[in-house]
XYZ file of N, CA and C in Angstrom:
669
model
N 98.114 19.570 19.423
C 98.154 18.732 20.608
C 99.528 18.079 20.666
N 100.225 18.232 21.784
C 101.528 17.599 21.951
C 101.488 16.663 23.148
N 102.041 15.473 22.953
C 102.196 14.512 24.041
C 103.686 14.356 24.316
N 104.061 14.506 25.576
C 105.470 14.370 25.958
C 105.595 13.368 27.092
N 106.557 12.479 26.973
C 106.820 11.464 27.987
C 108.285 11.562 28.392
N 108.551 11.524 29.695
C 109.920 11.521 30.192
C 110.095 10.413 31.214
N 111.276 9.813 31.210
C 111.609 8.809 32.217
C 112.511 9.443 33.266
N 112.335 9.035 34.511
C 113.184 9.525 35.577
C 113.264 8.455 36.660
N 113.989 8.764 37.726
C 114.113 7.824 38.832
C 115.410 7.045 38.772
N 115.505 6.024 39.610
C 116.710 5.212 39.702
C 116.714 4.143 38.616
N 117.872 3.958 38.004
C 118.028 2.891 37.025
C 117.992 1.528 37.704
N 117.394 0.555 37.020
C 117.515 -0.825 37.462
C 118.885 -1.310 36.977
N 119.862 -1.221 37.830
C 121.257 -1.362 37.424
C 121.782 -2.770 37.681
N 122.988 -3.008 37.162
C 123.688 -4.262 37.377
C 125.100 -3.996 37.876
N 125.835 -5.048 38.090
C 127.224 -4.914 38.560
C 128.129 -4.589 37.374
N 129.001 -3.597 37.555
C 129.888 -3.172 36.474
C 131.013 -4.176 36.277
N 131.119 -4.624 35.034
C 132.209 -5.510 34.615
C 132.713 -4.967 33.287
N 133.984 -4.621 33.174
C 134.492 -4.047 31.919
C 134.218 -4.910 30.693
N 134.112 -6.215 30.865
C 133.832 -7.089 29.728
C 132.416 -6.892 29.184
N 131.562 -6.200 29.948
C 130.172 -6.002 29.545
C 129.925 -4.601 28.970
N 131.010 -3.910 28.593
C 130.849 -2.513 28.172
C 130.012 -2.365 26.910
N 129.881 -3.412 26.105
C 129.042 -3.319 24.903
C 127.553 -3.364 25.223
N 127.215 -3.588 26.476
C 125.810 -3.726 26.859
C 125.361 -2.659 27.850
N 126.219 -1.701 28.123
C 125.858 -0.641 29.048
C 127.036 0.251 29.350
N 126.907 1.025 30.418
C 127.954 1.977 30.783
C 128.099 2.020 32.296
N 129.303 2.303 32.733
C 129.556 2.461 34.162
C 128.985 3.790 34.625
N 128.116 3.744 35.615
C 127.466 4.966 36.093
C 127.804 5.266 37.553
N 128.486 4.338 38.235
C 128.933 4.565 39.608
C 130.099 3.630 39.860
N 130.580 3.566 41.067
C 131.809 2.834 41.336
C 131.731 1.370 40.907
N 130.658 0.697 41.246
C 130.518 -0.724 40.894
C 129.213 -0.987 40.155
N 128.655 0.053 39.561
C 127.305 -0.048 39.014
C 127.297 0.183 37.512
N 126.551 -0.647 36.795
C 126.377 -0.505 35.351
C 124.913 -0.231 35.027
N 124.694 0.745 34.168
C 123.377 0.963 33.597
C 123.289 0.229 32.271
N 122.291 -0.619 32.114
C 122.203 -1.480 30.937
C 121.448 -0.804 29.795
N 121.909 -1.088 28.601
C 121.245 -0.607 27.384
C 119.824 -1.159 27.308
N 118.861 -0.303 26.979
C 117.476 -0.758 26.844
C 116.667 0.278 26.059
N 115.467 -0.117 25.674
C 114.537 0.771 24.987
C 113.333 1.059 25.876
N 112.811 2.270 25.738
C 111.487 2.599 26.273
C 110.580 2.843 25.073
N 109.548 2.051 24.917
C 108.567 2.273 23.853
C 107.187 2.260 24.499
N 106.469 3.351 24.340
C 105.168 3.534 24.986
C 104.128 3.762 23.899
N 103.062 2.993 23.953
C 102.055 3.011 22.897
C 100.792 3.738 23.356
N 100.336 4.674 22.528
C 99.095 5.398 22.787
C 98.051 5.003 21.740
N 96.852 4.771 22.204
C 95.717 4.561 21.307
C 95.048 5.912 21.084
N 95.020 6.355 19.838
C 94.508 7.685 19.508
C 93.284 7.533 18.604
N 92.154 7.932 19.105
C 90.891 7.808 18.364
C 90.472 9.194 17.891
N 90.795 9.505 16.657
C 90.457 10.804 16.066
C 89.239 10.637 15.156
N 88.151 11.262 15.510
C 86.958 11.247 14.657
C 86.864 12.598 13.964
N 87.218 12.624 12.685
C 87.289 13.874 11.935
C 85.955 14.122 11.255
N 85.159 15.042 11.817
C 83.820 15.372 11.304
C 83.008 14.079 11.140
N 83.007 13.268 12.170
C 82.318 11.986 12.117
C 83.310 10.836 12.179
N 82.781 9.631 12.082
C 83.633 8.439 12.236
C 84.103 7.857 10.906
N 83.674 8.413 9.787
C 84.116 7.927 8.476
C 85.435 8.610 8.120
N 86.531 7.936 8.382
C 87.856 8.523 8.206
C 88.762 7.618 7.371
N 89.859 8.205 6.864
C 90.822 7.490 6.026
C 92.239 7.834 6.461
N 93.188 7.013 5.991
C 94.602 7.209 6.305
C 95.317 7.744 5.076
N 95.861 8.937 5.188
C 96.557 9.602 4.089
C 98.061 9.587 4.349
N 98.812 9.095 3.370
C 100.273 9.121 3.429
C 100.771 10.231 2.508
N 101.611 11.085 3.046
C 102.182 12.187 2.278
C 103.708 12.096 2.346
N 104.349 12.095 1.190
C 105.799 12.042 1.144
C 106.313 13.080 0.151
N 107.595 13.388 0.258
C 108.228 14.257 -0.729
C 109.248 13.453 -1.510
N 109.362 13.776 -2.775
C 110.306 13.099 -3.657
C 111.023 14.138 -4.511
N 112.007 13.668 -5.249
C 112.713 14.535 -6.193
C 112.173 14.342 -7.597
N 112.182 15.409 -8.356
C 111.879 15.323 -9.778
C 112.841 16.224 -10.545
N 113.029 15.862 -11.801
C 113.884 16.656 -12.683
C 112.995 17.322 -13.715
N 113.052 18.631 -13.791
C 112.258 19.380 -14.768
C 113.199 20.244 -15.606
N 112.721 20.597 -16.779
C 113.500 21.439 -17.688
C 112.859 22.809 -17.791
N 113.645 23.838 -17.549
C 113.195 25.219 -17.716
C 113.935 25.802 -18.923
N 113.300 25.817 -20.075
C 114.014 26.240 -21.287
C 114.490 27.689 -21.249
N 113.903 28.496 -20.335
C 114.337 29.890 -20.269
C 115.664 30.058 -19.522
N 116.106 28.962 -18.855
C 117.434 28.994 -18.243
C 118.477 28.660 -19.305
N 119.492 29.469 -19.405
C 120.558 29.193 -20.355
C 121.905 29.455 -19.698
N 122.019 28.887 -18.469
C 123.240 29.101 -17.706
C 124.287 28.059 -18.076
N 125.474 28.242 -17.550
C 126.563 27.309 -17.839
C 126.244 25.891 -17.378
N 125.412 25.732 -16.334
C 125.113 24.405 -15.795
C 123.829 23.806 -16.391
N 123.283 24.412 -17.429
C 122.154 23.832 -18.144
C 120.806 24.307 -17.652
N 119.746 23.748 -18.249
C 118.400 24.198 -17.906
C 117.586 23.135 -17.166
N 118.257 22.081 -16.683
C 117.576 21.096 -15.855
C 117.631 21.513 -14.384
N 116.506 21.343 -13.714
C 116.397 21.698 -12.301
C 115.894 20.488 -11.532
N 116.539 20.185 -10.415
C 116.069 19.133 -9.512
C 115.342 19.805 -8.359
N 114.107 19.376 -8.144
C 113.300 20.022 -7.121
C 112.421 18.999 -6.403
N 111.820 19.435 -5.308
C 110.941 18.561 -4.541
C 109.534 18.562 -5.112
N 108.852 17.438 -4.899
C 107.448 17.338 -5.267
C 106.722 16.543 -4.185
N 105.457 16.824 -4.001
C 104.654 16.160 -2.975
C 103.897 14.991 -3.592
N 103.942 13.855 -2.914
C 103.212 12.659 -3.362
C 102.214 12.271 -2.275
N 100.947 12.133 -2.656
C 99.893 11.775 -1.701
C 99.210 10.493 -2.153
N 98.956 9.616 -1.185
C 98.211 8.400 -1.472
C 97.458 7.949 -0.230
N 96.328 7.303 -0.456
C 95.547 6.759 0.642
C 95.914 5.293 0.842
N 96.124 4.913 2.091
C 96.341 3.510 2.430
C 94.974 2.913 2.711
N 94.619 1.875 1.975
C 93.236 1.395 1.991
C 93.051 0.092 2.749
N 94.143 -0.584 3.105
C 94.039 -1.887 3.743
C 94.808 -1.887 5.064
N 94.206 -2.465 6.086
C 94.857 -2.535 7.398
C 96.253 -3.147 7.336
N 96.414 -4.171 6.503
C 97.697 -4.874 6.455
C 98.836 -3.977 5.994
N 98.508 -2.884 5.316
C 99.528 -1.934 4.851
C 99.687 -0.755 5.808
N 99.025 -0.828 6.959
C 99.004 0.303 7.889
C 99.812 0.042 9.158
N 100.759 -0.891 9.085
C 101.758 -1.069 10.136
C 102.979 -0.280 9.684
N 103.219 0.870 10.261
C 104.009 1.901 9.590
C 105.273 2.301 10.339
N 106.294 2.613 9.556
C 107.476 3.297 10.048
C 107.581 4.645 9.333
N 108.195 5.590 9.973
C 108.285 6.931 9.399
C 109.172 6.924 8.165
N 108.877 7.789 7.199
C 109.698 7.846 5.980
C 111.144 8.220 6.289
N 112.051 7.750 5.446
C 113.458 8.109 5.592
C 113.616 9.626 5.610
N 114.485 10.081 6.466
C 114.789 11.505 6.593
C 113.558 12.310 7.018
N 112.531 11.609 7.516
C 111.255 12.232 7.897
C 110.679 13.055 6.744
N 110.810 12.521 5.530
C 110.277 13.213 4.345
C 108.822 12.821 4.141
N 107.966 13.372 4.993
C 106.546 13.097 4.884
C 105.983 12.578 6.185
N 104.757 12.056 6.110
C 104.107 11.570 7.316
C 102.716 11.048 7.000
N 101.926 10.891 8.065
C 100.611 10.276 7.944
C 99.561 11.153 8.617
N 98.362 11.115 8.061
C 97.259 11.918 8.590
C 95.985 11.087 8.621
N 95.147 11.349 9.617
C 93.799 10.807 9.649
C 92.883 11.898 9.115
N 92.171 11.612 8.030
C 91.374 12.634 7.358
C 89.987 12.097 7.035
N 89.099 13.017 6.727
C 87.778 12.686 6.208
C 87.739 13.128 4.749
N 87.739 12.159 3.829
C 87.800 12.483 2.403
C 86.579 13.251 1.914
N 85.495 13.157 2.647
C 84.254 13.785 2.206
C 84.074 15.200 2.753
N 85.018 15.646 3.597
C 84.927 16.975 4.185
C 86.179 17.770 3.839
N 85.986 18.987 3.327
C 87.111 19.828 2.934
C 86.956 21.221 3.523
N 88.115 21.884 3.708
C 88.050 23.271 4.152
C 87.796 24.186 2.955
N 87.780 25.485 3.188
C 87.414 26.394 2.101
C 88.480 26.480 1.015
N 89.670 25.894 1.273
C 90.723 25.875 0.262
C 90.724 24.568 -0.525
N 89.770 23.704 -0.237
C 89.675 22.449 -0.974
C 90.546 21.331 -0.433
N 91.111 21.528 0.755
C 91.960 20.516 1.380
C 91.125 19.634 2.308
N 91.357 18.317 2.229
C 90.593 17.426 3.105
C 90.907 17.761 4.557
N 89.883 17.669 5.399
C 90.046 17.994 6.810
C 90.604 16.793 7.568
N 91.496 17.061 8.514
C 92.068 15.984 9.295
C 93.167 16.471 10.206
N 93.807 15.511 10.848
C 94.940 15.791 11.728
C 96.144 14.993 11.253
N 97.284 15.672 11.151
C 98.544 14.993 10.849
C 99.161 14.498 12.152
N 99.787 13.338 12.090
C 100.501 12.790 13.240
C 101.977 13.102 13.045
N 102.451 14.126 13.744
C 103.826 14.606 13.555
C 104.758 13.972 14.574
N 105.875 13.391 14.139
C 106.868 12.917 15.095
C 107.582 14.099 15.736
N 107.880 13.949 17.011
C 108.631 14.984 17.705
C 110.032 14.498 18.009
N 110.515 14.822 19.189
C 111.850 14.397 19.605
C 111.841 12.901 19.895
N 112.775 12.164 19.355
C 112.982 10.732 19.601
C 111.801 9.879 19.132
N 111.478 9.922 17.843
C 110.396 9.074 17.311
C 110.918 7.664 16.996
N 110.928 6.793 17.982
C 111.578 5.492 17.816
C 110.558 4.364 17.746
N 111.071 3.180 17.405
C 110.338 1.925 17.612
C 111.336 0.957 18.242
N 110.871 -0.208 18.642
C 111.726 -1.162 19.328
C 112.883 -1.625 18.460
N 114.013 -1.914 19.092
C 115.214 -2.335 18.376
C 115.263 -3.841 18.163
N 114.938 -4.589 19.196
C 115.094 -6.037 19.171
C 113.881 -6.690 18.522
N 114.112 -7.440 17.451
C 113.055 -8.176 16.753
C 113.509 -9.620 16.609
N 112.651 -10.560 16.973
C 112.988 -11.968 16.826
C 113.406 -12.661 18.101
N 113.558 -11.911 19.195
C 113.916 -12.520 20.459
C 112.784 -13.428 20.945
N 113.146 -14.551 21.547
C 112.119 -15.456 22.078
C 111.366 -14.830 23.248
N 111.932 -13.806 23.851
C 111.224 -13.091 24.912
C 110.200 -12.110 24.361
N 110.269 -11.867 23.059
C 109.348 -10.915 22.420
C 108.738 -11.532 21.161
N 108.325 -12.777 21.258
C 107.794 -13.454 20.065
C 106.558 -12.729 19.530
N 105.538 -12.598 20.371
C 104.284 -11.976 19.927
C 103.708 -11.008 20.953
N 104.410 -10.824 22.057
C 103.803 -10.040 23.136
C 104.038 -8.541 23.035
N 104.907 -8.108 22.130
C 105.159 -6.668 21.979
C 105.236 -6.294 20.497
N 104.372 -6.884 19.686
C 104.383 -6.583 18.249
C 104.103 -5.121 17.962
N 103.361 -4.465 18.841
C 103.055 -3.042 18.655
C 104.321 -2.180 18.673
N 105.378 -2.662 19.324
C 106.597 -1.856 19.467
C 107.483 -1.890 18.229
N 107.112 -2.677 17.224
C 107.953 -2.790 16.030
C 107.814 -1.594 15.085
N 106.832 -0.736 15.327
C 106.476 0.305 14.358
C 106.471 1.672 15.038
N 106.504 2.720 14.225
C 106.291 4.059 14.759
C 104.818 4.318 15.018
N 103.983 3.815 14.138
C 102.546 3.934 14.329
C 101.842 2.896 13.470
N 100.592 2.669 13.774
C 99.761 1.755 12.999
C 98.335 2.286 13.044
N 97.552 1.906 12.042
C 96.155 2.353 11.979
C 95.278 1.154 11.671
N 94.228 0.984 12.455
C 93.323 -0.146 12.272
C 91.869 0.302 12.413
N 90.947 -0.589 12.041
C 89.530 -0.340 12.290
C 89.279 -0.338 13.793
N 88.447 0.571 14.238
C 88.113 0.619 15.663
C 87.131 -0.503 16.002
N 87.475 -1.248 17.074
C 86.610 -2.336 17.533
C 86.575 -2.346 19.053
N 85.409 -2.615 19.605
C 85.273 -2.715 21.052
C 86.074 -3.888 21.603
N 86.343 -4.888 20.776
C 87.086 -6.070 21.214
C 88.601 -5.858 21.169
N 89.035 -4.662 20.760
C 90.463 -4.348 20.689
C 90.743 -3.060 21.477
N 90.555 -3.112 22.794
C 90.672 -1.882 23.593
C 92.098 -1.416 23.829
N 93.081 -2.314 23.730
C 94.466 -1.937 24.008
C 95.404 -2.814 23.199
N 96.636 -2.347 23.031
C 97.612 -3.059 22.207
C 98.321 -4.170 22.962
N 98.151 -4.209 24.281
C 98.833 -5.203 25.091
C 98.007 -5.456 26.348
N 98.574 -6.230 27.271
C 97.926 -6.473 28.560
C 99.000 -6.679 29.614
N 98.591 -6.666 30.876
C 99.561 -6.821 31.959
C 100.140 -8.229 31.995
N 99.512 -9.176 31.306
C 99.991 -10.555 31.309
C 100.860 -10.880 30.095
N 100.965 -9.966 29.127
C 101.716 -10.261 27.910
C 103.170 -10.604 28.172
N 103.767 -9.945 29.148
C 105.189 -10.155 29.425
C 105.494 -11.610 29.748
N 104.579 -12.266 30.434
C 104.824 -13.628 30.896
C 104.473 -14.695 29.859
N 103.849 -14.298 28.762
C 103.413 -15.263 27.749
C 103.827 -14.782 26.366
N 105.126 -14.739 26.085
C 105.575 -14.200 24.799
C 105.109 -15.000 23.593
N 104.941 -16.317 23.744
C 104.537 -17.133 22.599
C 103.055 -17.117 22.330
N 102.255 -16.918 23.374
C 100.795 -16.917 23.227
C 100.205 -15.868 24.155
N 100.456 -14.602 23.879
C 99.982 -13.549 24.779
C 98.464 -13.372 24.704
N 97.861 -12.889 25.771
C 96.414 -12.602 25.724
C 96.038 -11.608 24.632
N 96.942 -10.652 24.350
C 96.704 -9.667 23.288
C 97.866 -9.738 22.302
N 97.574 -10.192 21.086
C 98.572 -10.212 20.004
C 98.200 -9.095 19.039
N 98.976 -8.029 19.058
C 98.658 -6.834 18.273
C 98.505 -7.135 16.796
N 99.296 -8.036 16.267
C 99.220 -8.344 14.832
C 97.862 -8.910 14.421
N 97.135 -9.505 15.365
C 95.820 -10.059 15.028
C 94.769 -8.975 14.793
N 95.093 -7.737 15.161
C 94.183 -6.630 14.855
C 94.134 -6.347 13.356
N 95.166 -6.792 12.653
C 95.350 -6.429 11.248
C 95.060 -7.653 10.389
N 93.841 -7.701 9.882
C 93.355 -8.892 9.174
C 92.759 -8.562 7.811
N 93.383 -7.582 7.140
C 93.017 -7.299 5.756
C 91.772 -6.471 5.554
N 91.274 -5.835 6.588
C 90.038 -5.067 6.446
C 90.281 -3.736 5.737
N 89.246 -3.239 5.114
C 89.273 -1.945 4.449
C 89.306 -0.829 5.493
N 90.121 0.195 5.253
C 90.181 1.337 6.169
C 89.908 2.654 5.433
N 89.132 2.570 4.366
C 88.732 3.774 3.642
C 87.382 4.246 4.157
N 87.357 5.447 4.710
C 86.141 6.048 5.269
C 85.459 5.107 6.250
N 86.257 4.657 7.207
C 85.782 3.786 8.280
C 86.138 4.427 9.628
N 85.610 3.858 10.701
C 85.942 4.322 12.047
C 87.314 3.764 12.415
N 88.314 4.642 12.532
C 89.709 4.230 12.674
C 90.286 4.631 14.033
N 91.327 3.913 14.421
C 92.159 4.323 15.553
C 93.619 4.253 15.122
N 94.408 5.159 15.646
C 95.855 5.141 15.405
C 96.547 4.680 16.680
N 97.538 3.821 16.500
C 98.358 3.328 17.604
C 99.743 3.958 17.437
N 100.070 4.913 18.292
C 101.242 5.769 18.093
C 102.267 5.507 19.191
N 103.515 5.281 18.789
C 104.584 5.008 19.745
C 105.438 6.238 20.005
N 105.792 6.420 21.258
C 106.827 7.374 21.652
C 107.825 6.608 22.514
N 108.992 7.175 22.698
C 109.979 6.479 23.527
C 111.385 6.946 23.250
N 112.329 6.159 23.741
C 113.731 6.515 23.540
C 114.599 5.274 23.648
N 115.716 5.292 22.910
C 116.759 4.296 23.090
C 117.627 4.801 24.240
N 117.621 4.079 25.327
C 118.323 4.563 26.520
C 119.715 3.945 26.585
N 120.703 4.745 26.205
C 122.108 4.378 26.338
C 122.626 5.075 27.593
N 122.635 4.369 28.722
C 122.963 5.029 29.985
C 124.340 5.684 29.963
N 124.444 6.796 30.687
C 125.696 7.521 30.863
C 125.865 7.846 32.336
N 127.042 8.308 32.687
C 127.310 8.570 34.098
C 126.347 9.606 34.681
N 125.817 10.471 33.821
C 124.873 11.492 34.309
C 123.519 10.898 34.695
N 123.302 9.608 34.414
C 122.049 8.973 34.813
C 122.053 8.547 36.280
N 123.118 8.835 37.009
C 123.160 8.579 38.441
C 123.289 9.931 39.172
N 122.562 10.148 40.245
C 121.674 9.174 40.876
C 120.304 9.021 40.209
N 119.889 10.010 39.393
C 118.583 9.929 38.738
C 118.732 10.060 37.231
N 117.885 9.350 36.512
C 117.864 9.465 35.056
C 117.526 10.897 34.654
N 118.241 11.403 33.660
C 118.010 12.772 33.177
C 116.734 12.842 32.338
N 115.849 13.744 32.677
C 114.604 13.863 31.918
C 114.779 14.605 30.600
N 115.903 15.317 30.432
C 116.058 16.064 29.180
C 116.441 15.191 27.999
N 117.093 14.033 28.268
C 117.444 13.112 27.177
C 116.565 11.867 27.182
N 116.108 11.439 28.340
C 115.192 10.276 28.412
C 113.778 10.784 28.233
N 113.520 11.318 27.049
C 112.219 11.936 26.784
C 111.815 11.719 25.343
N 110.544 11.861 25.080
C 110.025 11.704 23.719
C 108.736 12.489 23.614
N 108.468 12.929 22.392
C 107.191 13.621 22.161
C 106.844 13.546 20.686
């Protein structure tokens, strides 16, 4: 399953002033396109062979092993990759950013169900093009109203009282928004429970002259 999002249309532009070049780019004679982020959050409810599911983190690391049968000029030590798997068991540890160099990822699995090869059944959440999270953290305009945008993804217990990560009124109430995403994460167990993943897609939009008259969908895209 692939989800793709593209932005298009006219930029909400400002007046071009050369002194403001660190905050945007000139896209027309007197027009500046301002630097900004697009971060879009999807609520993904994957029930893998039932609602008892877990969050699996898989990463790759380096290890040094010795092969005594090697007797070359550079020695018998070999550096190679190894797979590391662990289950994240607490909601508070499930506010996630992707591993460095994309060396690994996260999966929603059912620990009690395996395929014929002995592998737990589930779905991996693979980042595609432009797997970003929000850039600005700590702004008074974003105190608590866009906490979901700080991460690439998050996983929490599914609750009817938590239908969405934000609301249409959050923008106007940054200090006390109707929906504070961080309040979803209150130390609950997420081992073999009914889970939802909150997955972000988006792009860092550094406007260029090609964004006039319309934003380019080939670069203002994410999946």
